[in-house]
Amino acid sequence: MEGTFFSWISCSMILSLAVLIGIATPGVDAARAFFVFGDSLVDSGNNNYLATIARADAPPYGIDYPTHRPTGRFSNGLNIPDIISESIGSEPTLPYLDPELNGERLLIGANFASAGIGILNDTGIQFFNIIRISQQLQFFQQYQERVASLIGEDQAQRLVSDALVLITLGGNDFVNNYYLVPFSARSRQFSLPDYVVYLISEYRKILARLYELGARRVIVTGTGPLGCVPAELAQRSRNGECAEELQRAAHLFNPQLIQIINDLNREIGSDVFVAANALEMSVNFITDPQAYGFETSKVACCGQGPYNGLGLCTVASNLCPNRDVYAFWDPFHPSERANRIIVQQILTADTRYMYPMNLSTIMALDSRT
């Protein structure tokens, strides 16, 4: 959902960019650790190990993954963390619950994300057993203890402070909480503007806790075009127009997120937090998909019903033959190709979209210290 999308960048261009700004290539010791927190947009398979219905461990998920098998990623192939790892010259981070995440593999980092979660603990309760953000942060603490026993406390602290962190939250607090059902508990409790203020205040606490736990370079994504995903078009749209109320929510949320990032950075005295304004990045892409190489930004590749936006993506679903021409893989999640365009923007976009700097600038600055 967290779309973003300008011109396509080829693998060779990414590699050239990496060389220019001094990003380590795979196998080089200088590659930094990478930590991922958040929801299904960045979950690489933690939910495979949980008794939850929020999972992507069955075909056709993973149809374009290197193994052509489902991995727990909510994608036809690679997801955003995979492509960021590729771009910074690191191996993909394993899910924290993966039993293979031990020994030296811990030094690559870890993915703590869990599909279905939100900023609030009551978001996603319908999915049952998921790793809420407070638990993800507890796992991050536990991870640091495990790494300290491996390489010593000082080196573990340095690994964390030098690491790149990605956190993606907020979308589920709208689609799987406030707007999940008419007259939801949260919508009865708060008007939309007040709910956004409450969400932002809670998100601020999460980001402050990440800083307390040692994170020093944190990319924070805003919500994407919530009202424009196939699931919402199927339920709320008559003529394919984006659902106005959900778009309003995103337009309220993202500027306030940038404001708290400004506030936190000012208090800390350093640009620890970087905002990725996914909504603004996606405006042209949603309205003119053909200009960015897609046939459609309305119909999901895998699904059923109007816009393939109803229900889950399963072997019984409609499945498009060419995932590269679909912006959305399933009713909520981008295709791998759309994920690659998103990461290109995280790497190179200007301050309208990445504030106060993009990832290429972060990597260039950090390579000098």
XYZ file of C-alpha atoms in Angstrom:
369
model
C 0.000 0.000 0.000
C 2.826 2.357 0.719
C 3.310 3.221 -2.904
C 5.860 5.578 -4.462
C 6.936 5.767 -7.811
C 8.913 7.652 -10.339
C 11.040 6.365 -13.202
C 12.378 2.841 -13.113
C 16.027 2.400 -12.136
C 17.922 -0.576 -13.503
C 20.058 -2.898 -11.423
C 23.138 -1.567 -13.195
C 22.229 1.997 -12.241
C 21.747 0.964 -8.617
C 25.139 -0.750 -8.691
C 26.751 2.342 -10.214
C 25.129 4.481 -7.518
C 26.416 2.099 -4.860
C 29.964 2.411 -6.206
C 29.735 6.204 -6.410
C 28.620 6.645 -2.816
C 30.727 3.907 -1.340
C 28.080 1.397 -0.396
C 29.587 -1.980 0.443
C 28.865 -4.791 -1.984
C 27.731 -8.230 -0.822
C 30.462 -10.162 0.938
C 32.308 -7.023 2.057
C 32.737 -6.754 5.818
C 31.723 -3.082 5.802
C 28.085 -3.895 4.980
C 25.975 -2.454 7.766
C 23.350 -4.312 9.765
C 19.711 -3.716 8.894
C 16.685 -3.932 11.181
C 13.051 -3.939 10.088
C 9.943 -3.219 12.166
C 6.334 -2.968 11.098
C 3.492 -4.703 9.296
C 2.819 -6.882 6.241
C 4.437 -4.432 3.835
C 7.808 -5.377 5.356
C 7.186 -8.767 7.045
C 9.596 -11.335 5.584
C 8.028 -14.365 7.229
C 7.696 -13.966 10.992
C 4.002 -14.818 10.810
C 4.899 -18.219 9.355
C 5.881 -19.187 12.887
C 2.687 -17.935 14.552
C -0.849 -19.257 14.924
C -2.406 -16.458 12.902
C -4.546 -16.068 9.800
C -2.369 -13.147 8.628
C 0.100 -15.172 6.613
C 1.488 -15.505 3.106
C 3.036 -18.961 3.237
C 0.998 -20.629 0.485
C 1.041 -20.302 -3.334
C 0.821 -18.197 -5.367
C 2.746 -15.954 -2.940
C 6.417 -16.141 -3.848
C 5.753 -17.116 -7.455
C 8.547 -14.778 -8.623
C 10.813 -15.197 -5.574
C 14.191 -16.778 -6.524
C 12.984 -20.144 -5.169
C 9.495 -19.670 -6.735
C 8.053 -20.694 -3.376
C 6.063 -18.768 -0.760
C 8.240 -17.326 1.990
C 5.782 -15.403 4.151
C 6.409 -12.203 2.195
C 3.207 -10.493 1.051
C 4.551 -10.216 -2.469
C 4.943 -12.165 -5.664
C 8.703 -11.894 -5.087
C 10.995 -9.611 -3.116
C 9.644 -7.061 -0.671
C 10.926 -3.617 0.279
C 13.435 -4.783 2.946
C 14.915 -7.339 0.520
C 15.495 -4.660 -2.090
C 16.951 -2.207 0.436
C 19.354 -4.953 1.589
C 20.306 -5.518 -2.047
C 20.877 -1.790 -2.522
C 23.073 -1.320 0.565
C 25.156 -4.383 -0.190
C 23.881 -6.685 2.526
C 22.294 -10.109 2.636
C 18.510 -10.099 3.193
C 17.617 -10.021 6.865
C 15.973 -13.157 8.212
C 12.744 -13.050 10.207
C 13.572 -12.867 13.903
C 11.551 -16.034 14.580
C 13.422 -18.015 11.913
C 15.477 -20.709 13.689
C 18.263 -20.110 11.168
C 18.840 -16.625 12.605
C 21.738 -17.478 14.879
C 25.515 -17.249 15.098
C 27.129 -14.930 12.572
C 23.864 -14.518 10.677
C 22.711 -12.345 13.590
C 25.291 -9.754 12.533
C 23.399 -9.062 9.291
C 20.471 -7.738 11.338
C 16.930 -9.021 11.751
C 13.394 -8.472 10.550
C 10.904 -8.142 13.430
C 7.869 -7.159 11.323
C 4.555 -8.964 11.593
C 1.609 -8.745 9.213
C -1.541 -7.212 10.657
C -0.064 -5.017 13.366
C -0.385 -1.284 13.814
C 0.687 1.539 16.050
C -2.100 0.586 18.465
C -2.325 -2.727 20.306
C -5.984 -3.175 19.347
C -5.194 -2.946 15.625
C -5.366 -6.334 13.937
C -7.009 -8.159 16.836
C -8.980 -10.145 14.256
C -5.710 -11.797 13.179
C -5.137 -13.234 16.659
C -1.501 -14.076 17.366
C 0.702 -11.398 15.765
C 3.829 -9.606 16.997
C 2.628 -6.206 18.145
C 5.082 -3.343 17.952
C 5.798 -3.395 21.705
C 6.792 -7.063 21.350
C 8.908 -6.276 18.282
C 10.843 -3.770 20.381
C 11.240 -6.349 23.148
C 12.605 -8.793 20.586
C 15.054 -6.068 19.467
C 16.316 -5.850 23.045
C 16.608 -9.631 23.181
C 18.438 -9.613 19.853
C 21.008 -7.176 21.259
C 21.626 -9.440 24.243
C 22.192 -12.375 21.881
C 24.634 -10.368 19.762
C 26.464 -9.098 22.862
C 27.075 -12.690 23.951
C 28.520 -13.330 20.494
C 30.780 -10.308 19.932
C 30.793 -8.417 23.235
C 28.624 -5.588 24.507
C 30.645 -2.710 23.033
C 30.705 -4.239 19.548
C 27.007 -5.071 19.787
C 26.175 -1.467 20.662
C 28.272 -0.260 17.747
C 26.587 -2.717 15.365
C 23.178 -1.323 16.368
C 24.172 2.349 16.287
C 25.780 1.930 12.840
C 22.791 -0.003 11.489
C 20.046 1.101 9.154
C 16.498 0.751 10.500
C 13.204 0.713 8.595
C 9.834 1.052 10.320
C 6.488 0.879 8.525
C 3.329 1.415 10.572
C -0.005 3.180 10.369
C -1.946 1.757 7.439
C -3.530 -1.032 9.477
C -4.631 1.432 12.144
C -7.035 2.756 9.520
C -7.998 -0.197 7.302
C -7.899 -2.863 10.019
C -9.154 -0.760 12.916
C -10.856 2.624 12.466
C -12.500 1.741 9.118
C -12.646 -2.044 9.525
C -16.379 -2.017 10.245
C -18.953 0.761 10.299
C -19.076 2.382 13.728
C -15.928 0.653 14.965
C -14.951 1.179 18.603
C -12.220 3.636 17.620
C -14.466 5.591 15.234
C -17.029 5.966 18.021
C -14.283 7.095 20.388
C -12.545 9.598 18.067
C -13.331 11.835 15.142
C -10.855 11.152 12.326
C -8.685 14.244 13.032
C -8.532 13.366 16.733
C -7.732 9.735 15.942
C -4.814 10.814 13.761
C -3.482 13.027 16.561
C -3.738 10.070 18.940
C -1.981 7.723 16.488
C 0.819 10.200 15.954
C 1.333 10.678 19.702
C 1.608 6.900 20.115
C 3.950 6.599 17.122
C 6.185 9.237 18.699
C 6.596 7.019 21.765
C 7.557 4.062 19.562
C 10.188 6.088 17.712
C 11.569 7.487 20.959
C 11.870 3.932 22.290
C 13.743 2.862 19.150
C 16.211 5.667 19.830
C 16.562 4.554 23.459
C 17.381 1.072 22.197
C 20.279 2.449 20.142
C 18.855 3.075 16.676
C 20.534 6.064 15.026
C 19.449 5.883 11.359
C 15.729 5.201 11.060
C 13.644 5.447 7.874
C 10.004 5.980 8.857
C 7.414 5.445 6.141
C 4.120 7.256 6.149
C 0.933 5.611 4.980
C 0.483 5.081 1.271
C -2.615 5.764 -0.820
C -4.954 3.888 1.525
C -8.109 4.643 -0.427
C -6.617 3.573 -3.757
C -5.661 -0.048 -3.050
C -7.776 -2.698 -4.816
C -9.339 -3.891 -1.547
C -10.765 -0.444 -0.836
C -11.816 0.105 -4.462
C -13.755 -3.173 -4.320
C -15.601 -2.171 -1.158
C -15.978 1.601 -1.456
C -15.601 2.711 -5.082
C -18.343 2.966 -7.713
C -16.302 4.018 -10.726
C -12.722 3.186 -9.754
C -12.112 6.429 -7.901
C -10.053 6.275 -4.704
C -12.055 6.087 -1.476
C -12.191 9.682 -0.313
C -12.363 9.119 3.450
C -9.337 6.817 3.539
C -7.385 9.239 1.369
C -8.332 11.982 3.818
C -6.920 9.857 6.631
C -3.606 9.450 4.811
C -3.450 13.179 4.019
C -3.960 13.967 7.702
C -1.499 11.364 8.966
C 1.580 11.951 6.814
C 2.232 15.662 7.475
C 1.861 15.105 11.215
C 4.327 12.214 11.029
C 6.863 14.498 9.359
C 6.252 17.044 12.121
C 7.044 14.597 14.939
C 10.141 13.461 13.059
C 11.250 17.089 12.905
C 10.532 17.487 16.611
C 12.405 14.329 17.603
C 15.431 15.193 15.473
C 15.516 18.691 16.939
C 15.375 17.321 20.494
C 18.127 14.795 19.754
C 20.238 17.311 17.849
C 20.792 14.939 14.932
C 18.910 13.648 11.891
C 18.211 10.217 13.356
C 14.753 9.855 11.797
C 14.026 10.198 8.095
C 10.474 10.422 6.746
C 9.509 8.572 3.564
C 6.343 10.277 2.327
C 4.834 7.336 0.481
C 1.550 9.087 -0.221
C 3.063 12.053 -2.044
C 5.427 9.757 -3.925
C 2.501 7.785 -5.310
C 0.232 10.512 -6.702
C 1.437 10.374 -10.312
C 1.847 6.620 -10.221
C -1.730 6.018 -9.126
C -3.249 8.490 -11.574
C -1.089 7.586 -14.599
C 0.251 4.036 -14.176
C 1.092 3.696 -17.871
C 3.681 6.457 -17.544
C 5.560 4.236 -15.091
C 5.293 0.992 -17.003
C 2.138 -0.485 -15.481
C -1.068 -1.458 -17.224
C -3.118 -0.808 -14.091
C -2.902 0.579 -10.575
C -6.479 -0.429 -9.780
C -6.719 -4.174 -10.362
C -4.683 -6.569 -8.204
C -2.781 -9.328 -9.963
C -4.085 -11.959 -7.535
C -7.568 -11.912 -6.056
C -11.229 -12.087 -6.925
C -14.256 -9.860 -7.190
C -14.195 -6.243 -8.383
C -10.616 -5.088 -9.036
C -9.509 -8.519 -7.723
C -9.856 -6.743 -4.409
C -11.980 -9.135 -2.364
C -10.779 -11.916 -0.089
C -7.343 -13.455 0.035
C -4.865 -14.334 -2.699
C -5.015 -18.138 -2.997
C -4.528 -20.858 -5.597
C -8.228 -20.432 -6.420
C -7.838 -16.699 -7.171
C -7.548 -14.969 -10.519
C -3.817 -14.687 -11.259
C -2.300 -12.368 -13.858
C 0.327 -13.876 -16.191
C 2.716 -10.885 -15.982
C 3.201 -9.423 -12.537
C 5.478 -6.661 -13.839
C 2.571 -4.762 -15.386
C 0.495 -4.711 -12.177
C 1.182 -2.170 -9.466
C -0.585 -4.327 -6.877
C 0.148 -7.975 -6.314
C -2.824 -8.679 -4.035
C -5.672 -6.519 -2.684
C -3.333 -4.584 -0.344
C 0.311 -5.110 -1.299
C 2.528 -3.839 -4.132
C 4.075 -6.155 -6.691
C 7.826 -6.727 -6.578
C 8.273 -4.309 -9.462
C 6.360 -1.618 -7.585
C 8.486 -2.372 -4.507
C 11.594 -1.757 -6.605
C 10.274 1.623 -7.671
C 9.504 2.442 -4.034
C 13.066 1.622 -3.000
C 14.442 3.683 -5.869
C 12.652 6.667 -4.370
C 13.931 5.861 -0.879
C 17.405 5.884 -2.439
C 17.217 8.962 -4.624
C 14.100 11.131 -4.106
C 14.364 14.779 -3.102
C 13.095 16.389 0.105
C 9.500 16.499 -1.131
C 9.459 12.733 -0.651
C 12.407 11.826 1.611
C 12.886 14.270 4.463
C 15.411 15.511 5.498
C 17.485 13.279 3.153
C 17.330 10.151 1.022
C 19.095 6.848 1.638
C 21.909 7.546 -0.834
C 22.751 10.693 1.107
C 22.600 8.778 4.404
C 24.999 6.153 3.059
C 27.364 8.765 1.671
C 27.414 10.703 4.962
C 27.877 7.590 7.074
C 30.709 6.255 4.897
C 32.753 9.319 5.899
C 32.385 8.807 9.660
